[in-house]
């Protein structure tokens, strides 16, 4: 059975915007989604592909979560095939040996204006580096994302679309769950 993966932004961070895993499963079931698996506390939900386009699934989830929780929850949805293509497209294959140094920023849509990213001088942030490929930004931070000045610039770049980041371990684990 095909899967979709919902990536929720900004929940359960620092004790704020709480959205317990059990409630995530309940709401998904109430919406009619089957085979729901919630991975980690940070908003990673793998579920049976409902046959609707991922963008429509994302809008459905955003509306329901906001109504239930009382605050907006941006949601990016990818099909299993889209997530597999993201893993294949990784422009930093050597970084997978140290997966905590590699992150993927999932965008809600292909950004129309990339000038904020284009203006970043890669040499000023070395050894950190990034690549925008379609609806994903791959971010490699050899010294850790917490120490990276580039991570905050890429994360706060004004691309005009919602975004949420996951480390490489989480990305590959979500693909494995989608394949299960």
PDB file of N, CA, C and O in Angstrom, residues 19-96:
ATOM      1  N   UNK A  19       1.208  19.075  20.914  1.00  0.00           N
ATOM      2  CA  UNK A  19       0.360  18.240  20.077  1.00  0.00           C
ATOM      3  C   UNK A  19       0.827  16.799  20.301  1.00  0.00           C
ATOM      4  O   UNK A  19       1.674  16.285  19.579  1.00  0.00           O
ATOM      5  N   UNK A  20       0.295  16.157  21.346  1.00  0.00           N
ATOM      6  CA  UNK A  20       0.750  14.814  21.710  1.00  0.00           C
ATOM      7  C   UNK A  20       0.598  13.803  20.565  1.00  0.00           C
ATOM      8  O   UNK A  20      -0.317  13.904  19.745  1.00  0.00           O
ATOM      9  N   UNK A  21       1.501  12.849  20.550  1.00  0.00           N
ATOM     10  CA  UNK A  21       1.493  11.823  19.511  1.00  0.00           C
ATOM     11  C   UNK A  21       0.158  11.081  19.472  1.00  0.00           C
ATOM     12  O   UNK A  21      -0.356  10.795  18.390  1.00  0.00           O
ATOM     13  N   UNK A  22      -0.382  10.767  20.643  1.00  0.00           N
ATOM     14  CA  UNK A  22      -1.658  10.045  20.687  1.00  0.00           C
ATOM     15  C   UNK A  22      -2.760  10.862  20.015  1.00  0.00           C
ATOM     16  O   UNK A  22      -3.589  10.321  19.276  1.00  0.00           O
ATOM     17  N   UNK A  23      -2.773  12.171  20.250  1.00  0.00           N
ATOM     18  CA  UNK A  23      -3.790  13.032  19.627  1.00  0.00           C
ATOM     19  C   UNK A  23      -3.568  13.126  18.121  1.00  0.00           C
ATOM     20  O   UNK A  23      -4.541  13.202  17.360  1.00  0.00           O
ATOM     21  N   UNK A  24      -2.318  13.123  17.686  1.00  0.00           N
ATOM     22  CA  UNK A  24      -2.033  13.119  16.250  1.00  0.00           C
ATOM     23  C   UNK A  24      -2.652  11.874  15.607  1.00  0.00           C
ATOM     24  O   UNK A  24      -3.325  11.961  14.574  1.00  0.00           O
ATOM     25  N   UNK A  25      -2.442  10.714  16.237  1.00  0.00           N
ATOM     26  CA  UNK A  25      -3.023   9.465  15.705  1.00  0.00           C
ATOM     27  C   UNK A  25      -4.549   9.525  15.692  1.00  0.00           C
ATOM     28  O   UNK A  25      -5.188   9.116  14.720  1.00  0.00           O
ATOM     29  N   UNK A  26      -5.130  10.035  16.782  1.00  0.00           N
ATOM     30  CA  UNK A  26      -6.589  10.131  16.874  1.00  0.00           C
ATOM     31  C   UNK A  26      -7.169  11.001  15.762  1.00  0.00           C
ATOM     32  O   UNK A  26      -8.150  10.626  15.119  1.00  0.00           O
ATOM     33  N   UNK A  27      -6.585  12.189  15.565  1.00  0.00           N
ATOM     34  CA  UNK A  27      -7.102  13.092  14.541  1.00  0.00           C
ATOM     35  C   UNK A  27      -6.954  12.498  13.145  1.00  0.00           C
ATOM     36  O   UNK A  27      -7.849  12.651  12.307  1.00  0.00           O
ATOM     37  N   UNK A  28      -5.857  11.815  12.896  1.00  0.00           N
ATOM     38  CA  UNK A  28      -5.672  11.177  11.592  1.00  0.00           C
ATOM     39  C   UNK A  28      -6.755  10.116  11.380  1.00  0.00           C
ATOM     40  O   UNK A  28      -7.340  10.032  10.293  1.00  0.00           O
ATOM     41  N   UNK A  29      -7.031   9.334  12.407  1.00  0.00           N
ATOM     42  CA  UNK A  29      -8.075   8.308  12.305  1.00  0.00           C
ATOM     43  C   UNK A  29      -9.448   8.949  12.109  1.00  0.00           C
ATOM     44  O   UNK A  29     -10.251   8.482  11.291  1.00  0.00           O
ATOM     45  N   UNK A  30      -9.717  10.040  12.831  1.00  0.00           N
ATOM     46  CA  UNK A  30     -10.989  10.737  12.684  1.00  0.00           C
ATOM     47  C   UNK A  30     -11.175  11.276  11.268  1.00  0.00           C
ATOM     48  O   UNK A  30     -12.301  11.378  10.778  1.00  0.00           O
ATOM     49  N   UNK A  31     -10.087  11.621  10.609  1.00  0.00           N
ATOM     50  CA  UNK A  31     -10.141  12.112   9.230  1.00  0.00           C
ATOM     51  C   UNK A  31     -10.215  10.970   8.211  1.00  0.00           C
ATOM     52  O   UNK A  31     -10.302  11.222   7.015  1.00  0.00           O
ATOM     53  N   UNK A  32     -10.163   9.746   8.697  1.00  0.00           N
ATOM     54  CA  UNK A  32     -10.298   8.594   7.810  1.00  0.00           C
ATOM     55  C   UNK A  32      -9.006   8.027   7.265  1.00  0.00           C
ATOM     56  O   UNK A  32      -9.025   7.161   6.390  1.00  0.00           O
ATOM     57  N   UNK A  33      -7.869   8.499   7.777  1.00  0.00           N
ATOM     58  CA  UNK A  33      -6.589   7.975   7.314  1.00  0.00           C
ATOM     59  C   UNK A  33      -6.278   6.675   8.045  1.00  0.00           C
ATOM     60  O   UNK A  33      -6.465   6.580   9.249  1.00  0.00           O
ATOM     61  N   UNK A  34      -5.771   5.701   7.312  1.00  0.00           N
ATOM     62  CA  UNK A  34      -5.447   4.406   7.891  1.00  0.00           C
ATOM     63  C   UNK A  34      -3.959   4.178   7.999  1.00  0.00           C
ATOM     64  O   UNK A  34      -3.153   4.915   7.430  1.00  0.00           O
ATOM     65  N   UNK A  35      -3.622   3.113   8.718  1.00  0.00           N
ATOM     66  CA  UNK A  35      -2.228   2.696   8.887  1.00  0.00           C
ATOM     67  C   UNK A  35      -1.347   3.859   9.330  1.00  0.00           C
ATOM     68  O   UNK A  35      -0.294   4.133   8.743  1.00  0.00           O
ATOM     69  N   UNK A  36      -1.778   4.556  10.380  1.00  0.00           N
ATOM     70  CA  UNK A  36      -1.096   5.762  10.848  1.00  0.00           C
ATOM     71  C   UNK A  36       0.047   5.388  11.793  1.00  0.00           C
ATOM     72  O   UNK A  36      -0.142   4.647  12.750  1.00  0.00           O
ATOM     73  N   UNK A  37       1.227   5.917  11.509  1.00  0.00           N
ATOM     74  CA  UNK A  37       2.385   5.793  12.383  1.00  0.00           C
ATOM     75  C   UNK A  37       2.910   7.189  12.653  1.00  0.00           C
ATOM     76  O   UNK A  37       3.176   7.945  11.719  1.00  0.00           O
ATOM     77  N   UNK A  38       3.056   7.530  13.933  1.00  0.00           N
ATOM     78  CA  UNK A  38       3.630   8.815  14.313  1.00  0.00           C
ATOM     79  C   UNK A  38       5.052   8.540  14.783  1.00  0.00           C
ATOM     80  O   UNK A  38       5.273   7.725  15.672  1.00  0.00           O
ATOM     81  N   UNK A  39       6.004   9.223  14.162  1.00  0.00           N
ATOM     82  CA  UNK A  39       7.412   9.022  14.490  1.00  0.00           C
ATOM     83  C   UNK A  39       7.948  10.255  15.208  1.00  0.00           C
ATOM     84  O   UNK A  39       7.898  11.367  14.664  1.00  0.00           O
ATOM     85  N   UNK A  40       8.442  10.064  16.396  1.00  0.00           N
ATOM     86  CA  UNK A  40       8.989  11.122  17.244  1.00  0.00           C
ATOM     87  C   UNK A  40       7.916  12.136  17.641  1.00  0.00           C
ATOM     88  O   UNK A  40       6.793  12.087  17.186  1.00  0.00           O
ATOM     89  N   UNK A  41       8.278  13.052  18.509  1.00  0.00           N
ATOM     90  CA  UNK A  41       7.344  14.044  19.045  1.00  0.00           C
ATOM     91  C   UNK A  41       7.222  15.281  18.155  1.00  0.00           C
ATOM     92  O   UNK A  41       6.432  16.159  18.433  1.00  0.00           O
ATOM     93  N   UNK A  42       8.038  15.366  17.113  1.00  0.00           N
ATOM     94  CA  UNK A  42       8.155  16.621  16.377  1.00  0.00           C
ATOM     95  C   UNK A  42       7.301  16.702  15.126  1.00  0.00           C
ATOM     96  O   UNK A  42       7.519  17.579  14.285  1.00  0.00           O
ATOM     97  N   UNK A  43       6.343  15.803  14.975  1.00  0.00           N
ATOM     98  CA  UNK A  43       5.392  15.938  13.876  1.00  0.00           C
ATOM     99  C   UNK A  43       5.782  15.243  12.599  1.00  0.00           C
ATOM    100  O   UNK A  43       5.970  15.891  11.572  1.00  0.00           O
ATOM    101  N   UNK A  44       5.919  13.941  12.665  1.00  0.00           N
ATOM    102  CA  UNK A  44       6.207  13.117  11.498  1.00  0.00           C
ATOM    103  C   UNK A  44       5.160  12.019  11.460  1.00  0.00           C
ATOM    104  O   UNK A  44       5.157  11.147  12.327  1.00  0.00           O
ATOM    105  N   UNK A  45       4.274  12.060  10.483  1.00  0.00           N
ATOM    106  CA  UNK A  45       3.173  11.101  10.439  1.00  0.00           C
ATOM    107  C   UNK A  45       3.204  10.384   9.089  1.00  0.00           C
ATOM    108  O   UNK A  45       3.154  11.018   8.035  1.00  0.00           O
ATOM    109  N   UNK A  46       3.281   9.063   9.147  1.00  0.00           N
ATOM    110  CA  UNK A  46       3.234   8.228   7.952  1.00  0.00           C
ATOM    111  C   UNK A  46       1.869   7.550   7.958  1.00  0.00           C
ATOM    112  O   UNK A  46       1.441   7.014   8.985  1.00  0.00           O
ATOM    113  N   UNK A  47       1.191   7.561   6.805  1.00  0.00           N
ATOM    114  CA  UNK A  47      -0.157   6.996   6.751  1.00  0.00           C
ATOM    115  C   UNK A  47      -0.454   6.500   5.344  1.00  0.00           C
ATOM    116  O   UNK A  47       0.246   6.844   4.382  1.00  0.00           O
ATOM    117  N   UNK A  48      -1.503   5.699   5.237  1.00  0.00           N
ATOM    118  CA  UNK A  48      -1.895   5.163   3.937  1.00  0.00           C
ATOM    119  C   UNK A  48      -2.275   6.302   3.005  1.00  0.00           C
ATOM    120  O   UNK A  48      -2.974   7.236   3.402  1.00  0.00           O
ATOM    121  N   UNK A  49      -1.788   6.240   1.790  1.00  0.00           N
ATOM    122  CA  UNK A  49      -2.058   7.265   0.785  1.00  0.00           C
ATOM    123  C   UNK A  49      -3.553   7.300   0.498  1.00  0.00           C
ATOM    124  O   UNK A  49      -4.121   6.311   0.037  1.00  0.00           O
ATOM    125  N   UNK A  50      -4.202   8.434   0.771  1.00  0.00           N
ATOM    126  CA  UNK A  50      -5.648   8.501   0.566  1.00  0.00           C
ATOM    127  C   UNK A  50      -6.055   8.657  -0.897  1.00  0.00           C
ATOM    128  O   UNK A  50      -7.241   8.688  -1.211  1.00  0.00           O
ATOM    129  N   UNK A  51      -5.071   8.767  -1.788  1.00  0.00           N
ATOM    130  CA  UNK A  51      -5.388   8.943  -3.203  1.00  0.00           C
ATOM    131  C   UNK A  51      -5.629  10.381  -3.594  1.00  0.00           C
ATOM    132  O   UNK A  51      -5.970  10.673  -4.730  1.00  0.00           O
ATOM    133  N   UNK A  52      -5.449  11.290  -2.641  1.00  0.00           N
ATOM    134  CA  UNK A  52      -5.591  12.715  -2.957  1.00  0.00           C
ATOM    135  C   UNK A  52      -4.203  13.312  -3.161  1.00  0.00           C
ATOM    136  O   UNK A  52      -3.214  12.808  -2.620  1.00  0.00           O
ATOM    137  N   UNK A  53      -4.102  14.391  -3.923  1.00  0.00           N
ATOM    138  CA  UNK A  53      -2.799  15.033  -4.091  1.00  0.00           C
ATOM    139  C   UNK A  53      -2.253  15.471  -2.731  1.00  0.00           C
ATOM    140  O   UNK A  53      -3.009  15.909  -1.857  1.00  0.00           O
ATOM    141  N   UNK A  54      -0.944  15.357  -2.542  1.00  0.00           N
ATOM    142  CA  UNK A  54      -0.354  15.720  -1.248  1.00  0.00           C
ATOM    143  C   UNK A  54      -0.695  17.136  -0.800  1.00  0.00           C
ATOM    144  O   UNK A  54      -0.909  17.368   0.389  1.00  0.00           O
ATOM    145  N   UNK A  55      -0.782  18.092  -1.734  1.00  0.00           N
ATOM    146  CA  UNK A  55      -1.097  19.469  -1.366  1.00  0.00           C
ATOM    147  C   UNK A  55      -2.501  19.565  -0.770  1.00  0.00           C
ATOM    148  O   UNK A  55      -2.737  20.324   0.170  1.00  0.00           O
ATOM    149  N   UNK A  56      -3.427  18.796  -1.307  1.00  0.00           N
ATOM    150  CA  UNK A  56      -4.789  18.782  -0.773  1.00  0.00           C
ATOM    151  C   UNK A  56      -4.818  18.121   0.595  1.00  0.00           C
ATOM    152  O   UNK A  56      -5.502  18.592   1.508  1.00  0.00           O
ATOM    153  N   UNK A  57      -4.077  17.031   0.749  1.00  0.00           N
ATOM    154  CA  UNK A  57      -3.988  16.370   2.050  1.00  0.00           C
ATOM    155  C   UNK A  57      -3.422  17.346   3.083  1.00  0.00           C
ATOM    156  O   UNK A  57      -3.931  17.436   4.201  1.00  0.00           O
ATOM    157  N   UNK A  58      -2.385  18.106   2.702  1.00  0.00           N
ATOM    158  CA  UNK A  58      -1.784  19.080   3.619  1.00  0.00           C
ATOM    159  C   UNK A  58      -2.811  20.116   4.062  1.00  0.00           C
ATOM    160  O   UNK A  58      -2.902  20.438   5.256  1.00  0.00           O
ATOM    161  N   UNK A  59      -3.596  20.639   3.125  1.00  0.00           N
ATOM    162  CA  UNK A  59      -4.619  21.646   3.480  1.00  0.00           C
ATOM    163  C   UNK A  59      -5.660  21.047   4.428  1.00  0.00           C
ATOM    164  O   UNK A  59      -6.073  21.705   5.395  1.00  0.00           O
ATOM    165  N   UNK A  60      -6.081  19.826   4.164  1.00  0.00           N
ATOM    166  CA  UNK A  60      -7.051  19.159   5.037  1.00  0.00           C
ATOM    167  C   UNK A  60      -6.498  19.040   6.452  1.00  0.00           C
ATOM    168  O   UNK A  60      -7.194  19.349   7.429  1.00  0.00           O
ATOM    169  N   UNK A  61      -5.248  18.608   6.564  1.00  0.00           N
ATOM    170  CA  UNK A  61      -4.638  18.447   7.885  1.00  0.00           C
ATOM    171  C   UNK A  61      -4.462  19.795   8.587  1.00  0.00           C
ATOM    172  O   UNK A  61      -4.758  19.912   9.776  1.00  0.00           O
ATOM    173  N   UNK A  62      -3.999  20.795   7.864  1.00  0.00           N
ATOM    174  CA  UNK A  62      -3.810  22.122   8.467  1.00  0.00           C
ATOM    175  C   UNK A  62      -5.113  22.664   9.040  1.00  0.00           C
ATOM    176  O   UNK A  62      -5.140  23.176  10.171  1.00  0.00           O
ATOM    177  N   UNK A  63      -6.198  22.546   8.290  1.00  0.00           N
ATOM    178  CA  UNK A  63      -7.493  23.057   8.761  1.00  0.00           C
ATOM    179  C   UNK A  63      -7.957  22.308  10.005  1.00  0.00           C
ATOM    180  O   UNK A  63      -8.402  22.928  10.975  1.00  0.00           O
ATOM    181  N   UNK A  64      -7.842  20.989   9.981  1.00  0.00           N
ATOM    182  CA  UNK A  64      -8.311  20.194  11.121  1.00  0.00           C
ATOM    183  C   UNK A  64      -7.443  20.410  12.348  1.00  0.00           C
ATOM    184  O   UNK A  64      -7.942  20.546  13.460  1.00  0.00           O
ATOM    185  N   UNK A  65      -6.126  20.441  12.167  1.00  0.00           N
ATOM    186  CA  UNK A  65      -5.237  20.632  13.308  1.00  0.00           C
ATOM    187  C   UNK A  65      -5.466  22.002  13.935  1.00  0.00           C
ATOM    188  O   UNK A  65      -5.530  22.128  15.157  1.00  0.00           O
ATOM    189  N   UNK A  66      -5.598  23.037  13.124  1.00  0.00           N
ATOM    190  CA  UNK A  66      -5.828  24.389  13.650  1.00  0.00           C
ATOM    191  C   UNK A  66      -7.146  24.445  14.416  1.00  0.00           C
ATOM    192  O   UNK A  66      -7.223  25.049  15.495  1.00  0.00           O
ATOM    193  N   UNK A  67      -8.180  23.821  13.873  1.00  0.00           N
ATOM    194  CA  UNK A  67      -9.485  23.822  14.544  1.00  0.00           C
ATOM    195  C   UNK A  67      -9.412  23.084  15.878  1.00  0.00           C
ATOM    196  O   UNK A  67     -10.013  23.516  16.864  1.00  0.00           O
ATOM    197  N   UNK A  68      -8.678  22.006  15.916  1.00  0.00           N
ATOM    198  CA  UNK A  68      -8.593  21.194  17.126  1.00  0.00           C
ATOM    199  C   UNK A  68      -7.655  21.787  18.170  1.00  0.00           C
ATOM    200  O   UNK A  68      -7.954  21.748  19.361  1.00  0.00           O
ATOM    201  N   UNK A  69      -6.537  22.361  17.728  1.00  0.00           N
ATOM    202  CA  UNK A  69      -5.503  22.820  18.653  1.00  0.00           C
ATOM    203  C   UNK A  69      -5.612  24.296  19.016  1.00  0.00           C
ATOM    204  O   UNK A  69      -5.072  24.734  20.032  1.00  0.00           O
ATOM    205  N   UNK A  70      -6.261  25.086  18.153  1.00  0.00           N
ATOM    206  CA  UNK A  70      -6.382  26.507  18.417  1.00  0.00           C
ATOM    207  C   UNK A  70      -5.184  27.322  17.967  1.00  0.00           C
ATOM    208  O   UNK A  70      -5.058  28.493  18.312  1.00  0.00           O
ATOM    209  N   UNK A  71      -4.291  26.733  17.206  1.00  0.00           N
ATOM    210  CA  UNK A  71      -3.160  27.461  16.620  1.00  0.00           C
ATOM    211  C   UNK A  71      -2.821  26.806  15.284  1.00  0.00           C
ATOM    212  O   UNK A  71      -3.093  25.627  15.076  1.00  0.00           O
ATOM    213  N   UNK A  72      -2.247  27.586  14.365  1.00  0.00           N
ATOM    214  CA  UNK A  72      -1.935  27.026  13.048  1.00  0.00           C
ATOM    215  C   UNK A  72      -0.755  26.053  13.110  1.00  0.00           C
ATOM    216  O   UNK A  72       0.184  26.261  13.880  1.00  0.00           O
ATOM    217  N   UNK A  73      -0.842  25.015  12.298  1.00  0.00           N
ATOM    218  CA  UNK A  73       0.236  24.038  12.171  1.00  0.00           C
ATOM    219  C   UNK A  73       0.514  23.861  10.683  1.00  0.00           C
ATOM    220  O   UNK A  73      -0.244  23.170   9.990  1.00  0.00           O
ATOM    221  N   UNK A  74       1.563  24.504  10.177  1.00  0.00           N
ATOM    222  CA  UNK A  74       1.908  24.273   8.773  1.00  0.00           C
ATOM    223  C   UNK A  74       2.268  22.802   8.552  1.00  0.00           C
ATOM    224  O   UNK A  74       2.959  22.193   9.377  1.00  0.00           O
ATOM    225  N   UNK A  75       1.782  22.248   7.445  1.00  0.00           N
ATOM    226  CA  UNK A  75       2.003  20.837   7.140  1.00  0.00           C
ATOM    227  C   UNK A  75       2.515  20.715   5.709  1.00  0.00           C
ATOM    228  O   UNK A  75       1.922  21.263   4.786  1.00  0.00           O
ATOM    229  N   UNK A  76       3.604  19.994   5.557  1.00  0.00           N
ATOM    230  CA  UNK A  76       4.119  19.632   4.239  1.00  0.00           C
ATOM    231  C   UNK A  76       3.872  18.137   4.077  1.00  0.00           C
ATOM    232  O   UNK A  76       4.183  17.375   4.993  1.00  0.00           O
ATOM    233  N   UNK A  77       3.316  17.727   2.951  1.00  0.00           N
ATOM    234  CA  UNK A  77       3.036  16.309   2.712  1.00  0.00           C
ATOM    235  C   UNK A  77       3.801  15.868   1.480  1.00  0.00           C
ATOM    236  O   UNK A  77       3.838  16.564   0.465  1.00  0.00           O
ATOM    237  N   UNK A  78       4.403  14.696   1.595  1.00  0.00           N
ATOM    238  CA  UNK A  78       5.096  14.072   0.475  1.00  0.00           C
ATOM    239  C   UNK A  78       4.587  12.644   0.323  1.00  0.00           C
ATOM    240  O   UNK A  78       4.266  11.986   1.311  1.00  0.00           O
ATOM    241  N   UNK A  79       4.524  12.190  -0.914  1.00  0.00           N
ATOM    242  CA  UNK A  79       4.239  10.778  -1.147  1.00  0.00           C
ATOM    243  C   UNK A  79       5.498   9.989  -0.851  1.00  0.00           C
ATOM    244  O   UNK A  79       6.602  10.535  -0.771  1.00  0.00           O
ATOM    245  N   UNK A  80       5.353   8.706  -0.733  1.00  0.00           N
ATOM    246  CA  UNK A  80       6.504   7.842  -0.520  1.00  0.00           C
ATOM    247  C   UNK A  80       7.493   8.010  -1.672  1.00  0.00           C
ATOM    248  O   UNK A  80       8.700   8.079  -1.475  1.00  0.00           O
ATOM    249  N   UNK A  81       6.977   8.106  -2.898  1.00  0.00           N
ATOM    250  CA  UNK A  81       7.844   8.259  -4.073  1.00  0.00           C
ATOM    251  C   UNK A  81       8.589   9.589  -4.042  1.00  0.00           C
ATOM    252  O   UNK A  81       9.760   9.670  -4.407  1.00  0.00           O
ATOM    253  N   UNK A  82       7.906  10.647  -3.610  1.00  0.00           N
ATOM    254  CA  UNK A  82       8.566  11.952  -3.513  1.00  0.00           C
ATOM    255  C   UNK A  82       9.668  11.932  -2.458  1.00  0.00           C
ATOM    256  O   UNK A  82      10.752  12.496  -2.662  1.00  0.00           O
ATOM    257  N   UNK A  83       9.405  11.275  -1.333  1.00  0.00           N
ATOM    258  CA  UNK A  83      10.429  11.192  -0.294  1.00  0.00           C
ATOM    259  C   UNK A  83      11.613  10.353  -0.778  1.00  0.00           C
ATOM    260  O   UNK A  83      12.769  10.715  -0.525  1.00  0.00           O
ATOM    261  N   UNK A  84      11.341   9.270  -1.481  1.00  0.00           N
ATOM    262  CA  UNK A  84      12.428   8.451  -2.032  1.00  0.00           C
ATOM    263  C   UNK A  84      13.252   9.259  -3.030  1.00  0.00           C
ATOM    264  O   UNK A  84      14.491   9.166  -3.053  1.00  0.00           O
ATOM    265  N   UNK A  85      12.599  10.081  -3.842  1.00  0.00           N
ATOM    266  CA  UNK A  85      13.304  10.928  -4.799  1.00  0.00           C
ATOM    267  C   UNK A  85      14.167  11.964  -4.071  1.00  0.00           C
ATOM    268  O   UNK A  85      15.275  12.284  -4.530  1.00  0.00           O
ATOM    269  N   UNK A  86      13.694  12.464  -2.941  1.00  0.00           N
ATOM    270  CA  UNK A  86      14.485  13.395  -2.134  1.00  0.00           C
ATOM    271  C   UNK A  86      15.754  12.716  -1.633  1.00  0.00           C
ATOM    272  O   UNK A  86      16.850  13.279  -1.720  1.00  0.00           O
ATOM    273  N   UNK A  87      15.612  11.511  -1.128  1.00  0.00           N
ATOM    274  CA  UNK A  87      16.784  10.767  -0.648  1.00  0.00           C
ATOM    275  C   UNK A  87      17.769  10.538  -1.788  1.00  0.00           C
ATOM    276  O   UNK A  87      18.978  10.727  -1.628  1.00  0.00           O
ATOM    277  N   UNK A  88      17.260  10.187  -2.952  1.00  0.00           N
ATOM    278  CA  UNK A  88      18.122   9.967  -4.131  1.00  0.00           C
ATOM    279  C   UNK A  88      18.819  11.239  -4.581  1.00  0.00           C
ATOM    280  O   UNK A  88      19.946  11.196  -5.067  1.00  0.00           O
ATOM    281  N   UNK A  89      18.157  12.375  -4.433  1.00  0.00           N
ATOM    282  CA  UNK A  89      18.684  13.648  -4.931  1.00  0.00           C
ATOM    283  C   UNK A  89      19.736  14.268  -4.011  1.00  0.00           C
ATOM    284  O   UNK A  89      20.320  15.293  -4.365  1.00  0.00           O
ATOM    285  N   UNK A  90      20.000  13.669  -2.877  1.00  0.00           N
ATOM    286  CA  UNK A  90      20.946  14.223  -1.917  1.00  0.00           C
ATOM    287  C   UNK A  90      22.259  14.628  -2.594  1.00  0.00           C
ATOM    288  O   UNK A  90      22.990  13.775  -3.087  1.00  0.00           O
ATOM    289  N   UNK A  91      22.565  15.926  -2.626  1.00  0.00           N
ATOM    290  CA  UNK A  91      23.794  16.372  -3.279  1.00  0.00           C
ATOM    291  C   UNK A  91      25.044  16.207  -2.419  1.00  0.00           C
ATOM    292  O   UNK A  91      26.148  16.523  -2.874  1.00  0.00           O
ATOM    293  N   UNK A  92      24.872  15.730  -1.192  1.00  0.00           N
ATOM    294  CA  UNK A  92      25.989  15.544  -0.266  1.00  0.00           C
ATOM    295  C   UNK A  92      26.073  14.094   0.201  1.00  0.00           C
ATOM    296  O   UNK A  92      25.937  13.796   1.396  1.00  0.00           O
ATOM    297  N   UNK A  93      26.283  13.145  -0.696  1.00  0.00           N
ATOM    298  CA  UNK A  93      26.252  11.727  -0.303  1.00  0.00           C
ATOM    299  C   UNK A  93      27.284  11.360   0.759  1.00  0.00           C
ATOM    300  O   UNK A  93      27.030  10.474   1.586  1.00  0.00           O
ATOM    301  N   UNK A  94      28.413  12.033   0.793  1.00  0.00           N
ATOM    302  CA  UNK A  94      29.420  11.729   1.808  1.00  0.00           C
ATOM    303  C   UNK A  94      28.937  12.079   3.206  1.00  0.00           C
ATOM    304  O   UNK A  94      29.397  11.504   4.192  1.00  0.00           O
ATOM    305  N   UNK A  95      28.018  13.019   3.305  1.00  0.00           N
ATOM    306  CA  UNK A  95      27.503  13.453   4.609  1.00  0.00           C
ATOM    307  C   UNK A  95      26.645  12.391   5.279  1.00  0.00           C
ATOM    308  O   UNK A  95      26.425  12.459   6.486  1.00  0.00           O
ATOM    309  N   UNK A  96      26.174  11.397   4.534  1.00  0.00           N
ATOM    310  CA  UNK A  96      25.330  10.367   5.148  1.00  0.00           C
ATOM    311  C   UNK A  96      26.113   9.507   6.129  1.00  0.00           C
ATOM    312  O   UNK A  96      25.515   8.853   6.980  1.00  0.00           O
TER     313      UNK A  96
END
